[in-house]
């Protein structure tokens, strides 16, 4: 009897339609198929439905006879061969094609010497890819263009149910819309182990991002191990043995990035956001006062002591030697003036300098000194938007927009009207505590960094943008899942043509890209109920 009624309940639940099918917001499960769609969508692409089989196992990447050769391209050949054929990841052993034309070679031509080079803001990433049996060609000025083209090639490959690897006849002419396409990781609020930093660099390469903005230190911790000031991490890291980036770690990250065409731009944010510097760098922070006596608290770099600038000069010189990129990020955001106001020595300094009671003048004085130090040691700099709103400084500065004051568009208009090159990150804070993984990517996707009131000249000053993953609630356990594939929406906005705006088309690309990342071993999270055709996820 009991068995019978259980069976009845079973029937009622699973054989009749579930009542929740009718609730608003119900999403039908989707099987995400592989068809060889490319994300970010290439600038121009002529695809056909003529499919070739990849010759297996004889398929190979080769250099053309007059091509330059280098380790960047050699290693990319190996990586992409493994990614395409990922034999271990196949459920079925691939089978040979029957009665189909085979693609047996992709011949690569690099025009510029590429041994030992680093990517830069000015690098060319253009490439031309022609897939035609029996031999395809990939032509680029630089190794960076080859990397982007190999990624595209790997995405064009898809599998059939019976295990064949196919690629359609295709011609692609491709180049990025913006030169600076970044991801910001914050390794101060939480330490992020190297393993996950590298996974993220892989994901960046799969999505054609080219700048790792490393917000390496902040109030909470100082994990960068400095040679000139070893106490900074010894006393400022969460754990000076385990939660630390040594000089070797940093070299490792920079080389891993270089081989993927990714610049590493470190950020040493001052004068605010420096609480973790205090213990390891005595005298650097400003003592705060209650009346005429210090209250034992410290806040922000002390702008009135010459030694502050001596310390910053030493540190930034080291940073210059460690990080090869021409740019360093110098922060400059969110300075609270209360501690400076409480300090009688600063009050005296304000009088001497004729700043009156305008503490933003003191802030400008500090920032100007830091920017001058950076210039004198040969580094260009990026700063957060406040620095430019405060009227500092020369036109080589790049300003990064991070908050809506009063709107994103108004800030873009304001900064570019002053003639500054500008990066957009407001609107692309993917860490936000309340997030909707299924839908919020569409908001990121719709934001166009060149849609604001301004002249063409102003719009040309926007050099790109960054998706940001601030670390308050993010560490190695959830970094990859929270970023991907949501950041793929930003990737496409920054790479593809301005008129690539169809949400329906983008949804299909981002789905396949998510399954592709899962296949490649990344914990990219799902965007809706359903499953990937070939992946266990
Ligand atoms: C490749 O060709 C097949 C048919 O052979 C077609 O179904 C598929 O949509 C094509 N893929 C692309 C990306 O055009
Ligand atoms: C890349 O291609 C675009 C479009 O053809 C062109 O405007 C741009 O100058 C090229 N960039 C380089 C560095 O060749
Ligand atoms: C700090 O530097 C300024 C400018 O170089 C100089 O005029 C001043 O005397 C210095 N102050 C101290 C206390 O060394
Ligand atoms: C552009 O300017 C017009 C007219 O002043 C205004 O109505 C509109 O909101 C502005 N658009 C943006 C994106 O700021």
CSV table of C-alpha atoms in Angstrom, one decimal, residues 18-349:
chain,number,residue,atom,x,y,z
A,18,UNK,CA,5.8,20.2,-12.9
A,19,UNK,CA,3.7,23.2,-11.8
A,20,UNK,CA,6.9,25.4,-11.6
A,21,UNK,CA,7.1,25.2,-15.4
A,22,UNK,CA,4.5,27.9,-15.5
A,23,UNK,CA,6.0,30.4,-13.1
A,24,UNK,CA,7.2,33.6,-14.6
A,25,UNK,CA,10.9,33.6,-15.1
A,26,UNK,CA,11.1,29.9,-15.8
A,27,UNK,CA,14.0,29.2,-18.2
A,28,UNK,CA,13.9,26.2,-20.4
A,29,UNK,CA,17.0,24.1,-20.1
A,30,UNK,CA,19.4,24.6,-23.1
A,31,UNK,CA,21.8,22.2,-24.6
A,32,UNK,CA,24.7,24.3,-25.6
A,33,UNK,CA,26.0,23.0,-28.9
A,34,UNK,CA,29.4,23.4,-30.4
A,35,UNK,CA,29.2,25.0,-33.8
A,36,UNK,CA,32.5,26.8,-33.9
A,37,UNK,CA,31.3,30.3,-33.0
A,38,UNK,CA,34.0,32.9,-32.2
A,39,UNK,CA,33.9,35.2,-29.2
A,40,UNK,CA,34.8,38.1,-29.4
A,41,UNK,CA,33.1,38.3,-32.8
A,42,UNK,CA,35.7,39.0,-35.4
A,43,UNK,CA,35.6,42.4,-37.3
A,44,UNK,CA,35.0,40.8,-40.6
A,45,UNK,CA,34.3,37.1,-41.2
A,46,UNK,CA,33.2,35.2,-44.3
A,47,UNK,CA,32.0,31.8,-43.1
A,48,UNK,CA,30.6,29.0,-45.1
A,49,UNK,CA,28.9,25.7,-44.3
A,50,UNK,CA,31.5,23.7,-46.1
A,51,UNK,CA,33.1,21.7,-43.4
A,52,UNK,CA,36.6,20.1,-43.4
A,53,UNK,CA,37.8,17.4,-41.1
A,54,UNK,CA,41.0,18.2,-39.1
A,55,UNK,CA,43.5,15.6,-40.1
A,56,UNK,CA,44.3,13.4,-37.1
A,57,UNK,CA,46.8,13.0,-35.7
A,58,UNK,CA,48.9,14.5,-38.5
A,59,UNK,CA,47.5,18.0,-38.3
A,60,UNK,CA,50.2,20.6,-37.6
A,61,UNK,CA,51.1,24.2,-37.2
A,62,UNK,CA,54.0,25.4,-39.2
A,63,UNK,CA,55.9,28.6,-40.0
A,64,UNK,CA,55.8,30.0,-43.5
A,65,UNK,CA,59.2,30.1,-45.2
A,66,UNK,CA,59.8,33.8,-44.7
A,67,UNK,CA,58.2,34.0,-41.3
A,68,UNK,CA,60.0,35.3,-38.2
A,69,UNK,CA,60.1,32.6,-35.4
A,70,UNK,CA,60.2,32.9,-31.6
A,71,UNK,CA,59.3,31.2,-28.4
A,72,UNK,CA,56.0,33.0,-28.1
A,73,UNK,CA,54.8,31.4,-31.3
A,74,UNK,CA,56.5,28.0,-30.7
A,75,UNK,CA,54.8,27.7,-27.3
A,76,UNK,CA,51.5,28.8,-28.6
A,77,UNK,CA,51.6,26.1,-31.3
A,78,UNK,CA,52.0,23.5,-28.5
A,79,UNK,CA,49.3,25.1,-26.3
A,80,UNK,CA,46.7,25.3,-29.1
A,81,UNK,CA,47.4,21.9,-30.4
A,82,UNK,CA,46.7,20.5,-26.9
A,83,UNK,CA,43.6,22.7,-26.5
A,84,UNK,CA,42.1,21.7,-29.8
A,85,UNK,CA,42.8,18.0,-29.5
A,86,UNK,CA,42.5,17.7,-25.7
A,87,UNK,CA,42.3,14.0,-26.1
A,88,UNK,CA,41.9,13.4,-22.4
A,89,UNK,CA,38.8,15.6,-22.4
A,90,UNK,CA,37.1,13.7,-25.2
A,91,UNK,CA,34.4,11.3,-24.3
A,92,UNK,CA,34.9,9.4,-27.4
A,93,UNK,CA,38.2,8.9,-29.2
A,94,UNK,CA,38.2,11.0,-32.3
A,95,UNK,CA,37.4,9.1,-35.4
A,96,UNK,CA,38.9,9.6,-38.9
A,97,UNK,CA,36.9,11.4,-41.4
A,98,UNK,CA,35.3,9.8,-44.4
A,99,UNK,CA,34.8,11.4,-47.7
A,100,UNK,CA,35.6,14.9,-46.5
A,101,UNK,CA,38.4,17.3,-47.4
A,102,UNK,CA,41.0,17.4,-44.7
A,103,UNK,CA,42.7,20.4,-43.2
A,104,UNK,CA,46.2,19.1,-42.4
A,105,UNK,CA,48.2,22.3,-41.8
A,106,UNK,CA,47.9,25.9,-40.5
A,107,UNK,CA,50.8,27.8,-41.9
A,108,UNK,CA,51.7,30.9,-39.8
A,109,UNK,CA,53.5,34.0,-41.1
A,110,UNK,CA,54.9,36.5,-38.6
A,111,UNK,CA,56.3,39.6,-40.2
A,112,UNK,CA,58.1,41.4,-37.3
A,113,UNK,CA,60.9,39.8,-35.2
A,114,UNK,CA,59.3,38.5,-32.0
A,115,UNK,CA,62.1,37.1,-29.9
A,116,UNK,CA,62.1,38.5,-26.4
A,117,UNK,CA,59.4,41.1,-27.1
A,118,UNK,CA,56.8,42.4,-24.6
A,119,UNK,CA,53.3,43.5,-25.6
A,120,UNK,CA,52.6,47.2,-25.3
A,121,UNK,CA,49.7,49.7,-25.7
A,122,UNK,CA,50.9,50.2,-29.2
A,123,UNK,CA,51.2,46.6,-30.2
A,124,UNK,CA,49.5,45.4,-33.4
A,125,UNK,CA,47.1,42.5,-32.8
A,126,UNK,CA,45.7,42.4,-36.3
A,127,UNK,CA,45.6,39.1,-38.1
A,128,UNK,CA,44.2,37.5,-41.2
A,129,UNK,CA,43.1,33.8,-41.0
A,130,UNK,CA,42.1,31.7,-44.0
A,131,UNK,CA,40.8,28.2,-43.5
A,132,UNK,CA,40.8,26.3,-46.7
A,133,UNK,CA,41.8,22.6,-47.3
A,134,UNK,CA,44.4,21.2,-47.3
A,135,UNK,CA,46.4,24.1,-45.8
A,136,UNK,CA,45.1,27.2,-44.0
A,137,UNK,CA,47.1,30.4,-43.4
A,138,UNK,CA,47.4,32.9,-40.6
A,139,UNK,CA,49.2,36.1,-41.3
A,140,UNK,CA,50.1,38.8,-38.7
A,141,UNK,CA,52.5,41.7,-38.2
A,142,UNK,CA,53.4,40.6,-34.7
A,143,UNK,CA,53.4,37.5,-32.5
A,144,UNK,CA,50.5,39.1,-30.7
A,145,UNK,CA,48.4,38.9,-33.8
A,146,UNK,CA,49.4,35.3,-34.2
A,147,UNK,CA,48.2,34.6,-30.6
A,148,UNK,CA,44.8,36.2,-31.3
A,149,UNK,CA,44.5,34.3,-34.6
A,150,UNK,CA,45.4,30.9,-33.1
A,151,UNK,CA,42.7,31.5,-30.4
A,152,UNK,CA,40.2,32.2,-33.2
A,153,UNK,CA,41.3,29.2,-35.1
A,154,UNK,CA,40.9,27.0,-32.0
A,155,UNK,CA,37.4,28.3,-31.5
A,156,UNK,CA,36.4,27.6,-35.1
A,157,UNK,CA,37.0,23.8,-34.4
A,158,UNK,CA,33.9,21.9,-33.3
A,159,UNK,CA,33.1,18.2,-32.7
A,160,UNK,CA,30.3,16.0,-34.1
A,161,UNK,CA,28.4,13.5,-32.1
A,162,UNK,CA,30.4,10.7,-33.6
A,163,UNK,CA,33.7,12.3,-32.5
A,164,UNK,CA,34.9,14.0,-35.7
A,165,UNK,CA,36.7,17.3,-35.4
A,166,UNK,CA,35.5,19.8,-38.0
A,167,UNK,CA,36.2,23.3,-39.1
A,168,UNK,CA,34.3,25.3,-41.7
A,169,UNK,CA,35.8,27.0,-44.6
A,170,UNK,CA,36.3,30.6,-43.3
A,171,UNK,CA,38.1,33.9,-44.0
A,172,UNK,CA,38.7,36.3,-41.2
A,173,UNK,CA,40.2,39.8,-41.1
A,174,UNK,CA,40.4,40.8,-37.5
A,175,UNK,CA,41.7,43.6,-35.2
A,176,UNK,CA,40.6,45.0,-31.8
A,177,UNK,CA,38.4,48.1,-31.5
A,178,UNK,CA,40.3,49.2,-28.4
A,179,UNK,CA,44.0,48.8,-27.6
A,180,UNK,CA,43.6,48.4,-23.8
A,181,UNK,CA,41.3,45.5,-22.7
A,182,UNK,CA,42.0,44.8,-19.1
A,183,UNK,CA,41.0,42.7,-16.1
A,184,UNK,CA,41.7,44.1,-12.6
A,185,UNK,CA,42.4,41.6,-9.8
A,186,UNK,CA,42.7,42.8,-6.2
A,187,UNK,CA,45.2,40.7,-4.3
A,188,UNK,CA,45.0,42.7,-1.1
A,189,UNK,CA,41.5,42.2,0.3
A,190,UNK,CA,42.2,38.5,-0.3
A,191,UNK,CA,45.4,36.8,-1.4
A,192,UNK,CA,44.9,35.0,-4.7
A,193,UNK,CA,47.3,32.0,-5.1
A,194,UNK,CA,49.4,32.0,-8.3
A,195,UNK,CA,47.5,29.0,-9.6
A,196,UNK,CA,44.3,31.1,-9.9
A,197,UNK,CA,46.1,34.1,-11.3
A,198,UNK,CA,47.4,31.9,-14.0
A,199,UNK,CA,44.0,30.3,-14.7
A,200,UNK,CA,42.7,33.9,-15.0
A,201,UNK,CA,45.5,34.7,-17.5
A,202,UNK,CA,44.4,31.6,-19.5
A,203,UNK,CA,40.8,32.8,-19.5
A,204,UNK,CA,42.0,36.3,-20.5
A,205,UNK,CA,43.8,34.9,-23.5
A,206,UNK,CA,40.8,32.8,-24.5
A,207,UNK,CA,38.8,36.1,-24.5
A,208,UNK,CA,41.5,38.2,-26.1
A,209,UNK,CA,42.0,40.5,-23.1
A,210,UNK,CA,45.5,42.0,-23.1
A,211,UNK,CA,46.1,43.8,-19.8
A,212,UNK,CA,46.3,42.3,-16.3
A,213,UNK,CA,45.8,45.3,-14.0
A,214,UNK,CA,47.3,44.0,-10.8
A,215,UNK,CA,45.9,45.9,-7.8
A,216,UNK,CA,48.5,44.2,-5.8
A,217,UNK,CA,48.4,46.0,-2.4
A,218,UNK,CA,45.9,48.1,-0.5
A,219,UNK,CA,44.8,48.8,3.1
A,220,UNK,CA,44.2,45.2,4.0
A,221,UNK,CA,47.5,43.6,3.1
A,222,UNK,CA,50.8,44.0,1.3
A,223,UNK,CA,51.6,40.8,-0.4
A,224,UNK,CA,54.3,42.2,-2.8
A,225,UNK,CA,57.7,41.2,-1.5
A,226,UNK,CA,59.9,44.3,-2.1
A,227,UNK,CA,63.7,44.0,-2.2
A,228,UNK,CA,64.3,47.5,-1.0
A,229,UNK,CA,61.7,47.4,1.7
A,230,UNK,CA,61.3,43.7,2.7
A,231,UNK,CA,59.4,44.8,5.9
A,232,UNK,CA,56.5,45.9,3.8
A,233,UNK,CA,55.4,42.3,3.2
A,234,UNK,CA,57.1,40.9,6.3
A,235,UNK,CA,54.8,43.1,8.4
A,236,UNK,CA,52.0,43.9,6.0
A,237,UNK,CA,51.1,40.5,4.3
A,238,UNK,CA,48.3,38.4,5.8
A,239,UNK,CA,50.9,35.7,6.2
A,240,UNK,CA,54.5,36.6,5.3
A,241,UNK,CA,55.3,33.0,4.3
A,242,UNK,CA,52.3,31.9,2.4
A,243,UNK,CA,50.4,35.0,1.4
A,244,UNK,CA,53.2,36.5,-0.5
A,245,UNK,CA,54.3,37.2,-4.1
A,246,UNK,CA,58.1,36.8,-4.2
A,247,UNK,CA,60.2,38.3,-6.9
A,248,UNK,CA,60.3,34.9,-8.6
A,249,UNK,CA,56.5,34.7,-8.5
A,250,UNK,CA,56.2,38.1,-10.1
A,251,UNK,CA,58.7,37.1,-12.9
A,252,UNK,CA,56.7,33.9,-13.4
A,253,UNK,CA,53.4,35.9,-13.8
A,254,UNK,CA,55.0,38.4,-16.1
A,255,UNK,CA,56.5,35.6,-18.4
A,256,UNK,CA,53.2,33.6,-18.3
A,257,UNK,CA,51.4,36.8,-19.4
A,258,UNK,CA,54.0,37.8,-22.1
A,259,UNK,CA,53.6,34.4,-23.7
A,260,UNK,CA,49.9,35.1,-23.9
A,261,UNK,CA,50.2,38.7,-25.2
A,262,UNK,CA,49.1,40.2,-21.9
A,263,UNK,CA,50.7,43.2,-20.3
A,264,UNK,CA,51.1,43.3,-16.5
A,265,UNK,CA,50.4,46.8,-15.1
A,266,UNK,CA,50.9,46.9,-11.3
A,267,UNK,CA,49.1,49.3,-9.1
A,268,UNK,CA,50.7,51.0,-6.1
A,269,UNK,CA,47.8,53.1,-4.9
A,270,UNK,CA,48.7,56.1,-2.7
A,271,UNK,CA,48.2,58.4,-0.8
A,272,UNK,CA,45.1,56.6,0.5
A,273,UNK,CA,44.6,52.8,0.6
A,274,UNK,CA,47.9,52.4,2.4
A,275,UNK,CA,47.1,51.1,5.9
A,276,UNK,CA,49.0,47.9,5.3
A,277,UNK,CA,52.2,49.9,4.5
A,278,UNK,CA,52.4,51.4,8.0
A,279,UNK,CA,54.0,48.7,10.0
A,280,UNK,CA,56.8,48.0,7.4
A,281,UNK,CA,57.6,51.6,6.5
A,282,UNK,CA,57.8,53.7,9.7
A,283,UNK,CA,57.2,57.4,9.1
A,284,UNK,CA,55.4,56.9,5.8
A,285,UNK,CA,51.8,57.3,7.1
A,286,UNK,CA,50.4,60.5,8.6
A,287,UNK,CA,49.9,60.4,12.4
A,288,UNK,CA,46.3,61.5,13.3
A,289,UNK,CA,45.7,63.7,16.3
A,290,UNK,CA,43.1,64.4,19.0
A,291,UNK,CA,43.6,68.0,19.7
A,292,UNK,CA,47.3,68.5,20.3
A,293,UNK,CA,48.3,64.9,20.9
A,294,UNK,CA,48.7,62.0,18.5
A,295,UNK,CA,46.0,59.4,19.0
A,296,UNK,CA,48.0,56.5,17.9
A,297,UNK,CA,46.2,56.1,14.5
A,298,UNK,CA,47.7,56.6,11.1
A,299,UNK,CA,46.1,57.3,7.8
A,300,UNK,CA,47.4,58.0,4.2
A,301,UNK,CA,50.9,58.8,3.1
A,302,UNK,CA,52.3,61.8,4.9
A,303,UNK,CA,52.5,64.5,2.2
A,304,UNK,CA,54.6,67.0,4.0
A,305,UNK,CA,57.7,64.9,4.7
A,306,UNK,CA,60.5,64.7,2.1
A,307,UNK,CA,61.2,61.2,3.3
A,308,UNK,CA,57.8,60.1,2.0
A,309,UNK,CA,58.9,61.0,-1.5
A,310,UNK,CA,62.3,59.4,-1.0
A,311,UNK,CA,60.6,56.1,0.0
A,312,UNK,CA,58.3,56.3,-3.0
A,313,UNK,CA,61.2,57.0,-5.3
A,314,UNK,CA,63.0,53.9,-4.1
A,315,UNK,CA,59.9,51.7,-4.3
A,316,UNK,CA,58.9,52.9,-7.8
A,317,UNK,CA,62.5,52.5,-9.1
A,318,UNK,CA,62.3,48.9,-8.0
A,319,UNK,CA,58.8,48.5,-9.5
A,320,UNK,CA,60.2,49.9,-12.8
A,321,UNK,CA,62.9,47.2,-12.8
A,322,UNK,CA,60.6,44.4,-11.9
A,323,UNK,CA,57.6,45.2,-14.2
A,324,UNK,CA,58.7,45.8,-17.9
A,325,UNK,CA,55.5,47.5,-18.9
A,326,UNK,CA,55.8,51.2,-19.8
A,327,UNK,CA,52.8,52.0,-17.5
A,328,UNK,CA,52.4,51.8,-13.8
A,329,UNK,CA,49.1,52.5,-12.1
A,330,UNK,CA,49.5,55.1,-9.3
A,331,UNK,CA,46.0,55.0,-7.8
A,332,UNK,CA,45.1,58.4,-6.2
A,333,UNK,CA,41.5,57.5,-5.4
A,334,UNK,CA,39.3,58.1,-2.3
A,335,UNK,CA,41.5,60.3,-0.1
A,336,UNK,CA,39.7,61.2,3.2
A,337,UNK,CA,41.1,64.4,4.6
A,338,UNK,CA,40.1,64.0,8.3
A,339,UNK,CA,43.5,62.7,9.5
A,340,UNK,CA,45.4,65.3,7.6
A,341,UNK,CA,43.1,68.0,9.0
A,342,UNK,CA,43.8,66.8,12.6
A,343,UNK,CA,47.6,67.0,12.3
A,344,UNK,CA,49.1,70.3,13.5
A,345,UNK,CA,52.3,69.9,11.4
A,346,UNK,CA,50.1,69.6,8.3
A,347,UNK,CA,48.1,72.7,9.3
A,348,UNK,CA,51.4,74.6,9.5
A,349,UNK,CA,52.5,73.3,6.1
